[in-house]
Amino acid sequence: MTKLWGGRFTESASAQAEAFGASITFDQKLASVDLKGSLAHAQMLFEQGILAQDEWTQIEQGLKQLETTLTDHSYTLADEDIHMNLERLLTQQIGPVAGKLHTARSRNDQVATDLHLWMEQHVEALTTALRELQSVITEQAEQHIETVMPGYTHLQRAQPISLAHHLLAYFWMFERDVERLTDNQKRIRKSPLGAGALAGTTFPIDRFRSAELLGFESVYPNSLDAVSDRDFVIEYLGIASTVMMHLSRFCEEIIIWASQEFSFIELSDAFSTGSSMMPQKKNPDFAELIRGKTGRVYGNLMGFLTTMKALPLAYNKDMQEDKEGVFDTADTVLQSVQIFTGMIESATFKTEALKKATMQDFSNATELADYLVTKGIPFREAHEIVGKAVLYCVQTGCFLKDLSLETYQTFHPDITEDVYPLLDPVQAVARRTSYGGTGFAAVSKQLELAKQHLAN
Ligand code: ARG
């Protein structure tokens, strides 16, 4: 089969090289946006008097019909990529007039346009999925404002907190991800169309018109930059990596919480798996898999950053490597967010076990120290006194609430009966009224704020 660019060639391509260079196996994902880009380009050519009325009509009808007739079997490797495959198919449908579509256009601005359009749709879908996850987080948080649990630093019990407070910490991480995606869209909604191969064109095109027809917000002011910019892709891969990092942290906690040692959470059967050998097992496979998939998403970012490193202007075939990583990342991140949402929505938190855990630890030690401070003792000294009391408990096998007043007074004579209510973990949480703190009232306010963000 002769190539669309075959005029200058006398020998045919090596079959292995042809397959190696072809991108049709993966860039067929761009078919629908490629047709959309072609329609806008052709309409602009017509409006500028570059295409005649009947040429535009034939091309328009041909492109619209192609959209409905395309199947996985429409493509051939010999046509290399989606752009040349579609041009060949259009030619088969409407004849040689199809050849006029590529006037004032190159595959370089065409592929860049396609990628911008495809990413716009994906980023919109990912944003919607993240919003859904945030909404499920607020629903769970709403149920658990007054559920107390141990808060950790270094994975060591630190201070008791509200479960809603812990959950909402993730709400804000995903909120920042949504902000980043929204900002990314500014660079994605920018039109490279009409940049030609690299230098623009001699035809009287209107790049602003084709951009408008495609719903872009702006137009690249430099044709070299337009065809060789993939910053918007790298930026996206970075954001996607951050989303996966957030998911993997949450997954890690769920995996720990679902262990028998913790028993803080029960995952629904729909989001758990069994073991082929051990009948008793209920494994948090999906949390593990999302944690695991984070690796390939980071890999796609590093891979493509490296591909773009030191590329001279303008288009280079290296850049064809942008697609597989982006497609893989897009599928992985979107599915991970959706699966994770279902897992959280259907999970049950074991409120009694969470509360019990706060009764059997020293996470109220800060309360005791703060109490001594209210008695006029400097915090450093109070810290030392409480440290000694904790050591005493560890050595005698009890907790701070179990010490008698007599024993307390050996640590400091100013300790009186009024210390005991403060050692209650529920009190410890309730009293943390500072803005953004874990106090029940502060968390309720935080939840309201989260809901306001969701409503916007
Ligand atoms: N398949 C190519 C890609 O994905 C399209 C652009 C090809 N342009 C070129 N001058 N060879 O990057």
Short mmCIF file of C-alpha atoms and ligand atoms in Angstrom, two decimals:
data_model
loop_
_atom_site.label_atom_id
_atom_site.label_comp_id
_atom_site.label_asym_id
_atom_site.label_seq_id
_atom_site.Cartn_x
_atom_site.Cartn_y
_atom_site.Cartn_z
CA MET A 1 0.00 0.00 0.00
CA THR A 2 1.42 3.44 -0.85
CA LYS A 3 1.94 5.81 2.03
CA LEU A 4 0.22 9.16 2.29
CA TRP A 5 3.74 10.59 2.41
CA GLY A 6 5.11 8.12 -0.18
CA GLY A 7 5.88 10.60 -2.98
CA ARG A 8 9.53 11.08 -2.05
CA PHE A 9 10.22 7.38 -1.48
CA THR A 10 11.31 4.65 -3.90
CA GLU A 11 11.61 1.69 -1.53
CA SER A 12 8.90 0.37 0.74
CA ALA A 13 9.32 0.28 4.51
CA SER A 14 10.77 -2.66 6.40
CA ALA A 15 7.81 -4.49 7.93
CA GLN A 16 9.44 -4.58 11.35
CA ALA A 17 10.34 -0.88 11.25
CA GLU A 18 6.84 -0.03 10.06
CA ALA A 19 5.29 -1.85 13.01
CA PHE A 20 7.82 -0.31 15.38
CA GLY A 21 6.99 3.21 14.24
CA ALA A 22 3.23 2.77 14.14
CA SER A 23 1.10 4.20 16.92
CA ILE A 24 -2.33 3.09 15.64
CA THR A 25 -2.49 0.21 18.14
CA PHE A 26 -2.79 2.75 20.95
CA ASP A 27 -3.63 6.16 19.44
CA GLN A 28 -6.96 4.88 18.08
CA LYS A 29 -8.24 6.12 21.44
CA LEU A 30 -7.96 9.57 19.84
CA ALA A 31 -10.34 8.78 16.95
CA SER A 32 -13.27 10.75 18.22
CA VAL A 33 -11.28 13.88 19.18
CA ASP A 34 -9.35 13.64 15.90
CA LEU A 35 -12.63 13.78 13.95
CA LYS A 36 -13.75 16.69 16.12
CA GLY A 37 -10.50 18.57 15.44
CA SER A 38 -10.81 17.89 11.70
CA LEU A 39 -14.38 19.19 11.62
CA ALA A 40 -13.37 22.45 13.29
CA HIS A 41 -10.35 22.83 11.01
CA ALA A 42 -12.43 22.22 7.89
CA GLN A 43 -15.17 24.61 8.97
CA MET A 44 -12.57 27.32 9.61
CA LEU A 45 -10.99 26.64 6.18
CA PHE A 46 -14.42 27.07 4.59
CA GLU A 47 -15.23 30.24 6.52
CA GLN A 48 -11.88 31.67 5.42
CA GLY A 49 -12.64 30.86 1.78
CA ILE A 50 -9.93 28.19 1.62
CA LEU A 51 -12.44 25.40 1.02
CA ALA A 52 -15.40 25.79 -1.35
CA GLN A 53 -18.93 25.26 -0.07
CA ASP A 54 -19.37 21.83 -1.70
CA GLU A 55 -15.93 20.69 -0.52
CA TRP A 56 -16.78 21.64 3.07
CA THR A 57 -20.17 19.93 2.82
CA GLN A 58 -18.65 16.70 1.55
CA ILE A 59 -15.90 16.72 4.16
CA GLU A 60 -18.33 17.56 6.95
CA GLN A 61 -20.71 14.77 6.01
CA GLY A 62 -17.85 12.32 5.53
CA LEU A 63 -16.36 13.08 8.96
CA LYS A 64 -19.73 12.82 10.68
CA GLN A 65 -20.45 9.52 9.00
CA LEU A 66 -17.02 8.14 9.85
CA GLU A 67 -17.72 8.79 13.54
CA THR A 68 -20.64 6.36 13.42
CA THR A 69 -19.03 3.64 11.32
CA LEU A 70 -15.62 3.28 12.98
CA THR A 71 -14.83 -0.07 14.61
CA ASP A 72 -11.65 -1.64 16.00
CA HIS A 73 -11.19 -3.27 12.61
CA SER A 74 -11.24 -0.04 10.63
CA TYR A 75 -7.50 0.52 11.07
CA THR A 76 -4.35 -0.80 9.43
CA LEU A 77 -0.80 -0.77 10.71
CA ALA A 78 0.38 0.38 7.30
CA ASP A 79 -1.41 3.68 7.86
CA GLU A 80 0.78 4.20 10.90
CA ASP A 81 -1.36 6.37 13.14
CA ILE A 82 -4.92 7.48 13.78
CA HIS A 83 -4.50 10.63 11.69
CA MET A 84 -3.49 8.84 8.49
CA ASN A 85 -5.92 5.99 9.09
CA LEU A 86 -8.81 8.42 9.33
CA GLU A 87 -7.65 10.33 6.27
CA ARG A 88 -7.51 7.08 4.30
CA LEU A 89 -10.97 6.08 5.50
CA LEU A 90 -12.36 9.50 4.65
CA THR A 91 -10.87 9.24 1.17
CA GLN A 92 -12.50 5.85 0.71
CA GLN A 93 -15.77 7.43 1.68
CA ILE A 94 -15.82 10.76 -0.18
CA GLY A 95 -13.00 10.46 -2.72
CA PRO A 96 -10.05 12.76 -3.46
CA VAL A 97 -11.71 15.86 -1.96
CA ALA A 98 -10.72 14.33 1.40
CA GLY A 99 -7.17 15.34 0.54
CA LYS A 100 -8.13 19.00 0.93
CA LEU A 101 -8.76 18.57 4.65
CA HIS A 102 -5.05 18.56 5.40
CA THR A 103 -4.58 22.02 3.85
CA ALA A 104 -2.75 24.32 6.31
CA ARG A 105 -2.37 21.51 8.80
CA SER A 106 0.31 19.01 9.77
CA ARG A 107 0.10 15.88 11.86
CA ASN A 108 2.23 17.79 14.36
CA ASP A 109 -0.43 20.36 15.24
CA GLN A 110 -3.12 17.72 14.66
CA VAL A 111 -1.76 15.24 17.22
CA ALA A 112 -1.13 18.01 19.74
CA THR A 113 -4.72 19.25 19.27
CA ASP A 114 -6.05 15.71 19.73
CA LEU A 115 -4.13 15.25 22.94
CA HIS A 116 -5.33 18.57 24.35
CA LEU A 117 -8.93 17.61 23.54
CA TRP A 118 -8.60 14.10 24.93
CA MET A 119 -6.99 15.29 28.14
CA GLU A 120 -9.66 17.92 28.65
CA GLN A 121 -12.33 15.21 28.69
CA HIS A 122 -10.33 12.93 30.93
CA VAL A 123 -9.43 15.64 33.46
CA GLU A 124 -13.09 16.56 33.64
CA ALA A 125 -14.01 12.91 34.33
CA LEU A 126 -11.28 12.58 36.94
CA THR A 127 -12.42 15.77 38.66
CA THR A 128 -15.98 14.41 38.82
CA ALA A 129 -14.72 11.13 40.29
CA LEU A 130 -12.68 12.97 42.93
CA ARG A 131 -15.72 15.09 43.82
CA GLU A 132 -17.71 11.89 44.30
CA LEU A 133 -15.01 10.49 46.57
CA GLN A 134 -14.97 13.71 48.59
CA SER A 135 -18.71 13.54 48.97
CA VAL A 136 -18.51 9.94 50.27
CA ILE A 137 -15.82 11.05 52.72
CA THR A 138 -18.06 13.81 54.07
CA GLU A 139 -20.93 11.32 54.43
CA GLN A 140 -18.78 8.97 56.51
CA ALA A 141 -17.38 11.93 58.48
CA GLU A 142 -20.90 13.11 59.26
CA GLN A 143 -21.59 9.75 60.94
CA HIS A 144 -18.43 9.84 63.00
CA ILE A 145 -17.92 13.31 64.43
CA GLU A 146 -18.20 11.89 67.94
CA THR A 147 -16.38 8.64 67.31
CA VAL A 148 -13.08 8.87 69.16
CA MET A 149 -10.01 6.96 68.07
CA PRO A 150 -6.30 7.07 68.75
CA GLY A 151 -4.45 9.65 66.68
CA TYR A 152 -0.92 8.61 65.72
CA THR A 153 2.47 10.05 65.03
CA HIS A 154 5.26 7.63 64.06
CA LEU A 155 2.41 5.05 64.08
CA GLN A 156 2.57 5.33 67.89
CA ARG A 157 -0.52 6.40 69.80
CA ALA A 158 -0.27 10.16 70.29
CA GLN A 159 -3.54 11.90 71.25
CA PRO A 160 -7.18 10.87 70.88
CA ILE A 161 -8.99 12.40 67.91
CA SER A 162 -12.36 12.34 66.21
CA LEU A 163 -12.63 9.80 63.38
CA ALA A 164 -14.35 12.47 61.27
CA HIS A 165 -11.27 14.65 61.73
CA HIS A 166 -9.04 11.86 60.42
CA LEU A 167 -11.32 11.25 57.42
CA LEU A 168 -11.59 14.94 56.61
CA ALA A 169 -7.80 15.23 56.45
CA TYR A 170 -8.13 13.23 53.22
CA PHE A 171 -10.98 15.42 52.03
CA TRP A 172 -8.56 18.38 51.95
CA MET A 173 -5.86 16.41 50.17
CA PHE A 174 -8.31 15.56 47.39
CA GLU A 175 -9.52 19.17 47.43
CA ARG A 176 -5.99 20.29 46.54
CA ASP A 177 -5.87 17.66 43.79
CA VAL A 178 -9.06 19.09 42.32
CA GLU A 179 -7.57 22.60 42.51
CA ARG A 180 -4.46 21.40 40.70
CA LEU A 181 -6.54 19.71 37.97
CA THR A 182 -8.60 22.87 37.53
CA ASP A 183 -5.42 24.84 37.05
CA ASN A 184 -4.04 22.20 34.67
CA GLN A 185 -7.11 22.73 32.48
CA LYS A 186 -5.93 26.27 31.70
CA ARG A 187 -2.89 24.79 29.92
CA ILE A 188 -4.94 21.96 28.43
CA ARG A 189 -7.60 24.28 26.96
CA LYS A 190 -5.05 25.98 24.68
CA SER A 191 -5.11 25.45 20.94
CA PRO A 192 -2.04 24.39 18.95
CA LEU A 193 -4.17 23.97 15.79
CA GLY A 194 -2.91 25.98 12.84
CA ALA A 195 0.71 25.89 13.99
CA GLY A 196 1.32 23.61 11.00
CA ALA A 197 4.40 21.43 11.10
CA LEU A 198 6.34 24.07 13.04
CA ALA A 199 6.25 27.46 11.33
CA GLY A 200 2.61 28.35 10.68
CA THR A 201 1.16 28.50 7.19
CA THR A 202 0.88 30.70 4.12
CA PHE A 203 -2.91 30.17 3.99
CA PRO A 204 -5.13 32.89 5.51
CA ILE A 205 -6.34 30.71 8.40
CA ASP A 206 -8.01 31.92 11.59
CA ARG A 207 -6.55 30.03 14.53
CA PHE A 208 -8.81 31.83 16.97
CA ARG A 209 -11.88 30.61 15.10
CA SER A 210 -10.86 26.93 15.11
CA ALA A 211 -9.94 27.28 18.80
CA GLU A 212 -13.37 28.74 19.49
CA LEU A 213 -15.10 25.95 17.57
CA LEU A 214 -13.24 23.42 19.72
CA GLY A 215 -14.06 25.17 22.99
CA PHE A 216 -10.44 26.09 23.75
CA GLU A 217 -9.85 29.10 26.01
CA SER A 218 -6.70 30.37 24.33
CA VAL A 219 -4.30 29.86 21.45
CA TYR A 220 -0.55 29.16 21.60
CA PRO A 221 1.16 32.38 20.49
CA ASN A 222 4.22 30.54 19.12
CA SER A 223 3.90 27.80 16.51
CA LEU A 224 7.13 26.06 17.54
CA ASP A 225 5.99 25.91 21.15
CA ALA A 226 2.48 24.85 20.09
CA VAL A 227 3.65 21.63 18.42
CA SER A 228 6.43 20.74 20.84
CA ASP A 229 4.85 21.56 24.19
CA ARG A 230 3.96 18.60 26.35
CA ASP A 231 4.16 20.46 29.69
CA PHE A 232 0.42 20.06 30.11
CA VAL A 233 0.91 16.29 29.95
CA ILE A 234 3.79 16.23 32.41
CA GLU A 235 1.85 18.48 34.75
CA TYR A 236 -1.09 16.07 34.57
CA LEU A 237 1.13 13.04 35.19
CA GLY A 238 2.49 14.85 38.27
CA ILE A 239 -1.00 15.60 39.57
CA ALA A 240 -2.09 12.03 38.89
CA SER A 241 0.95 10.82 40.85
CA THR A 242 -0.07 13.02 43.76
CA VAL A 243 -3.63 11.67 43.65
CA MET A 244 -2.23 8.12 43.75
CA MET A 245 0.10 9.07 46.60
CA HIS A 246 -2.91 10.32 48.57
CA LEU A 247 -4.91 7.19 47.75
CA SER A 248 -2.02 4.94 48.70
CA ARG A 249 -1.67 6.62 52.11
CA PHE A 250 -5.37 6.12 52.77
CA CYS A 251 -5.12 2.52 51.47
CA GLU A 252 -2.21 1.82 53.79
CA GLU A 253 -4.27 2.98 56.77
CA ILE A 254 -7.23 0.87 55.70
CA ILE A 255 -5.02 -2.18 55.34
CA ILE A 256 -3.63 -1.62 58.85
CA TRP A 257 -7.07 -0.86 60.30
CA ALA A 258 -8.56 -3.99 58.73
CA SER A 259 -5.93 -6.21 60.39
CA GLN A 260 -7.02 -8.28 63.36
CA GLU A 261 -4.49 -6.44 65.52
CA PHE A 262 -6.29 -3.14 64.93
CA SER A 263 -9.83 -4.18 63.95
CA PHE A 264 -10.88 -0.57 63.42
CA ILE A 265 -12.71 -1.14 60.13
CA GLU A 266 -14.73 -3.82 58.38
CA LEU A 267 -14.62 -3.71 54.60
CA SER A 268 -17.71 -4.88 52.75
CA ASP A 269 -17.54 -8.24 51.01
CA ALA A 270 -17.93 -6.44 47.70
CA PHE A 271 -14.53 -4.81 48.20
CA SER A 272 -12.64 -7.73 49.78
CA THR A 273 -11.34 -11.08 48.55
CA GLY A 274 -10.75 -14.49 50.09
CA SER A 275 -7.78 -16.84 50.04
CA SER A 276 -7.64 -19.92 47.81
CA MET A 277 -6.13 -21.91 50.68
CA MET A 278 -7.06 -20.31 54.00
CA PRO A 279 -10.84 -20.32 54.48
CA GLN A 280 -10.84 -17.73 57.27
CA LYS A 281 -9.20 -14.96 55.25
CA LYS A 282 -10.81 -11.71 54.17
CA ASN A 283 -8.20 -9.66 52.42
CA PRO A 284 -8.18 -5.90 51.64
CA ASP A 285 -6.92 -6.71 48.11
CA PHE A 286 -8.29 -3.61 46.44
CA ALA A 287 -6.63 -1.25 48.89
CA GLU A 288 -3.39 -3.15 48.29
CA LEU A 289 -3.82 -3.05 44.52
CA ILE A 290 -4.42 0.70 44.47
CA ARG A 291 -1.34 1.15 46.69
CA GLY A 292 0.57 -1.06 44.24
CA LYS A 293 -0.64 0.74 41.11
CA THR A 294 0.82 3.96 42.45
CA GLY A 295 4.17 2.64 41.25
CA ARG A 296 3.24 2.49 37.57
CA VAL A 297 1.74 5.99 37.70
CA TYR A 298 5.00 7.38 39.13
CA GLY A 299 6.82 5.37 36.46
CA ASN A 300 4.81 7.02 33.68
CA LEU A 301 5.73 10.45 35.05
CA MET A 302 9.44 9.67 35.26
CA GLY A 303 9.38 7.93 31.89
CA PHE A 304 7.82 10.79 30.00
CA LEU A 305 9.83 13.49 31.79
CA THR A 306 12.90 11.61 30.62
CA THR A 307 11.56 11.30 27.08
CA MET A 308 11.12 15.07 26.86
CA LYS A 309 14.53 15.84 28.36
CA ALA A 310 16.87 17.57 25.89
CA LEU A 311 14.51 17.30 22.88
CA PRO A 312 15.36 20.01 20.38
CA LEU A 313 12.55 22.07 18.87
CA ALA A 314 10.14 21.35 17.40
CA TYR A 315 8.30 18.01 16.90
CA ASN A 316 10.39 14.84 17.25
CA LYS A 317 9.08 11.32 16.90
CA ASP A 318 10.16 10.72 20.51
CA MET A 319 7.02 12.61 21.44
CA GLN A 320 4.82 9.79 20.18
CA GLU A 321 5.84 8.18 23.49
CA ASP A 322 3.51 10.62 25.29
CA LYS A 323 0.38 8.59 24.68
CA GLU A 324 0.72 5.14 26.22
CA GLY A 325 1.84 6.51 29.57
CA VAL A 326 -0.94 9.08 29.68
CA PHE A 327 -3.60 6.57 28.65
CA ASP A 328 -2.34 4.07 31.20
CA THR A 329 -2.21 6.71 33.93
CA ALA A 330 -5.66 8.00 33.06
CA ASP A 331 -7.22 4.51 33.22
CA THR A 332 -5.36 3.65 36.41
CA VAL A 333 -6.12 6.83 38.32
CA LEU A 334 -9.75 7.06 37.30
CA GLN A 335 -10.45 3.42 38.19
CA SER A 336 -8.48 3.66 41.43
CA VAL A 337 -10.49 6.68 42.57
CA GLN A 338 -13.78 5.00 41.64
CA ILE A 339 -12.97 1.66 43.31
CA PHE A 340 -11.66 3.46 46.38
CA THR A 341 -14.88 5.47 46.60
CA GLY A 342 -16.97 2.29 46.66
CA MET A 343 -14.69 0.76 49.26
CA ILE A 344 -15.00 3.74 51.63
CA GLU A 345 -18.71 4.14 51.04
CA SER A 346 -19.41 0.52 51.98
CA ALA A 347 -16.93 0.24 54.87
CA THR A 348 -18.07 0.03 58.50
CA PHE A 349 -16.02 1.66 61.20
CA LYS A 350 -15.98 -0.28 64.49
CA THR A 351 -16.77 2.59 66.83
CA GLU A 352 -16.53 0.53 70.03
CA ALA A 353 -13.11 -0.88 69.15
CA LEU A 354 -11.89 2.60 68.20
CA LYS A 355 -13.05 4.04 71.50
CA LYS A 356 -11.72 1.11 73.52
CA ALA A 357 -8.30 1.63 71.97
CA THR A 358 -8.19 5.17 73.37
CA MET A 359 -8.92 3.84 76.89
CA GLN A 360 -6.00 1.47 76.87
CA ASP A 361 -3.12 3.70 76.08
CA PHE A 362 -1.29 6.79 77.22
CA SER A 363 -2.75 9.13 74.64
CA ASN A 364 -4.19 11.22 77.51
CA ALA A 365 -0.68 12.02 78.82
CA THR A 366 -0.75 15.47 77.20
CA GLU A 367 -4.03 16.18 79.07
CA LEU A 368 -2.28 15.51 82.37
CA ALA A 369 0.65 17.75 81.43
CA ASP A 370 -1.72 20.55 80.31
CA TYR A 371 -3.59 20.12 83.64
CA LEU A 372 -0.37 20.70 85.60
CA VAL A 373 0.30 23.81 83.51
CA THR A 374 -3.10 25.20 84.61
CA LYS A 375 -1.82 24.73 88.18
CA GLY A 376 1.05 27.10 87.39
CA ILE A 377 3.75 24.50 86.70
CA PRO A 378 5.96 25.28 83.66
CA PHE A 379 5.22 22.91 80.72
CA ARG A 380 8.75 21.43 80.66
CA GLU A 381 8.48 20.48 84.32
CA ALA A 382 4.96 19.11 83.82
CA HIS A 383 6.25 17.01 80.90
CA GLU A 384 8.89 15.48 83.20
CA ILE A 385 6.37 14.72 85.96
CA VAL A 386 3.95 13.03 83.56
CA GLY A 387 6.81 11.07 82.00
CA LYS A 388 7.59 9.67 85.43
CA ALA A 389 3.92 8.82 86.04
CA VAL A 390 3.74 6.98 82.67
CA LEU A 391 6.89 5.05 83.51
CA TYR A 392 5.36 4.07 86.85
CA CYS A 393 2.21 2.83 85.06
CA VAL A 394 4.24 0.84 82.54
CA GLN A 395 6.21 -0.77 85.37
CA THR A 396 3.12 -1.61 87.41
CA GLY A 397 0.88 -2.55 84.47
CA CYS A 398 -1.86 0.10 84.54
CA PHE A 399 -2.96 3.31 82.80
CA LEU A 400 -3.08 6.95 83.98
CA LYS A 401 -6.79 6.82 84.83
CA ASP A 402 -6.10 3.87 87.18
CA LEU A 403 -3.67 5.72 89.50
CA SER A 404 -5.07 6.67 92.91
CA LEU A 405 -5.07 10.28 94.08
CA GLU A 406 -2.56 9.27 96.72
CA THR A 407 -0.16 8.00 94.07
CA TYR A 408 -0.71 11.12 91.95
CA GLN A 409 0.21 13.31 94.87
CA THR A 410 3.57 11.57 95.17
CA PHE A 411 4.26 12.91 91.65
CA HIS A 412 2.98 16.39 92.49
CA PRO A 413 1.06 17.59 95.55
CA ASP A 414 -1.12 19.98 93.50
CA ILE A 415 -2.86 17.15 91.67
CA THR A 416 -6.43 16.84 92.99
CA GLU A 417 -9.66 14.92 92.28
CA ASP A 418 -10.51 17.22 89.35
CA VAL A 419 -7.81 15.55 87.24
CA TYR A 420 -9.88 12.42 86.51
CA PRO A 421 -12.52 13.82 84.13
CA LEU A 422 -9.71 15.29 82.04
CA LEU A 423 -8.20 11.85 81.53
CA ASP A 424 -11.31 10.72 79.69
CA PRO A 425 -10.45 10.53 75.95
CA VAL A 426 -13.84 11.96 74.97
CA GLN A 427 -13.09 15.02 77.11
CA ALA A 428 -9.61 15.21 75.62
CA VAL A 429 -11.10 15.44 72.14
CA ALA A 430 -13.95 17.76 73.10
CA ARG A 431 -11.59 20.29 74.70
CA ARG A 432 -9.48 20.78 71.54
CA THR A 433 -11.54 23.73 70.39
CA SER A 434 -8.83 25.55 68.39
CA TYR A 435 -9.59 26.28 64.71
CA GLY A 436 -8.80 23.20 62.63
CA GLY A 437 -8.38 21.07 65.75
CA THR A 438 -10.13 17.80 66.54
CA GLY A 439 -12.70 19.13 69.04
CA PHE A 440 -16.23 17.96 68.12
CA ALA A 441 -17.43 21.52 67.61
CA ALA A 442 -14.37 22.43 65.53
CA VAL A 443 -14.84 19.29 63.40
CA SER A 444 -18.51 20.11 62.81
CA LYS A 445 -17.46 23.52 61.52
CA GLN A 446 -14.81 21.92 59.35
CA LEU A 447 -17.38 19.56 57.89
CA GLU A 448 -19.61 22.51 57.00
CA LEU A 449 -16.70 24.14 55.22
CA ALA A 450 -15.97 20.91 53.34
CA LYS A 451 -19.58 20.75 52.19
CA GLN A 452 -19.41 24.35 51.01
CA HIS A 453 -16.38 23.47 48.89
CA LEU A 454 -18.27 20.55 47.41
CA ALA A 455 -21.28 22.70 46.61
CA ASN A 456 -19.11 25.15 44.61
N1 ARG B 1 1.81 9.44 15.47
C1 ARG B 1 2.49 10.66 15.68
C2 ARG B 1 2.57 10.98 17.17
O1 ARG B 1 1.83 10.41 17.87
C3 ARG B 1 1.76 11.78 14.99
C4 ARG B 1 2.64 12.93 14.59
C5 ARG B 1 3.58 12.48 13.55
N2 ARG B 1 4.27 13.55 12.93
C6 ARG B 1 5.33 13.33 12.21
N3 ARG B 1 5.89 14.36 11.66
N4 ARG B 1 5.83 12.14 12.03
O2 ARG B 1 3.37 11.76 17.62
#
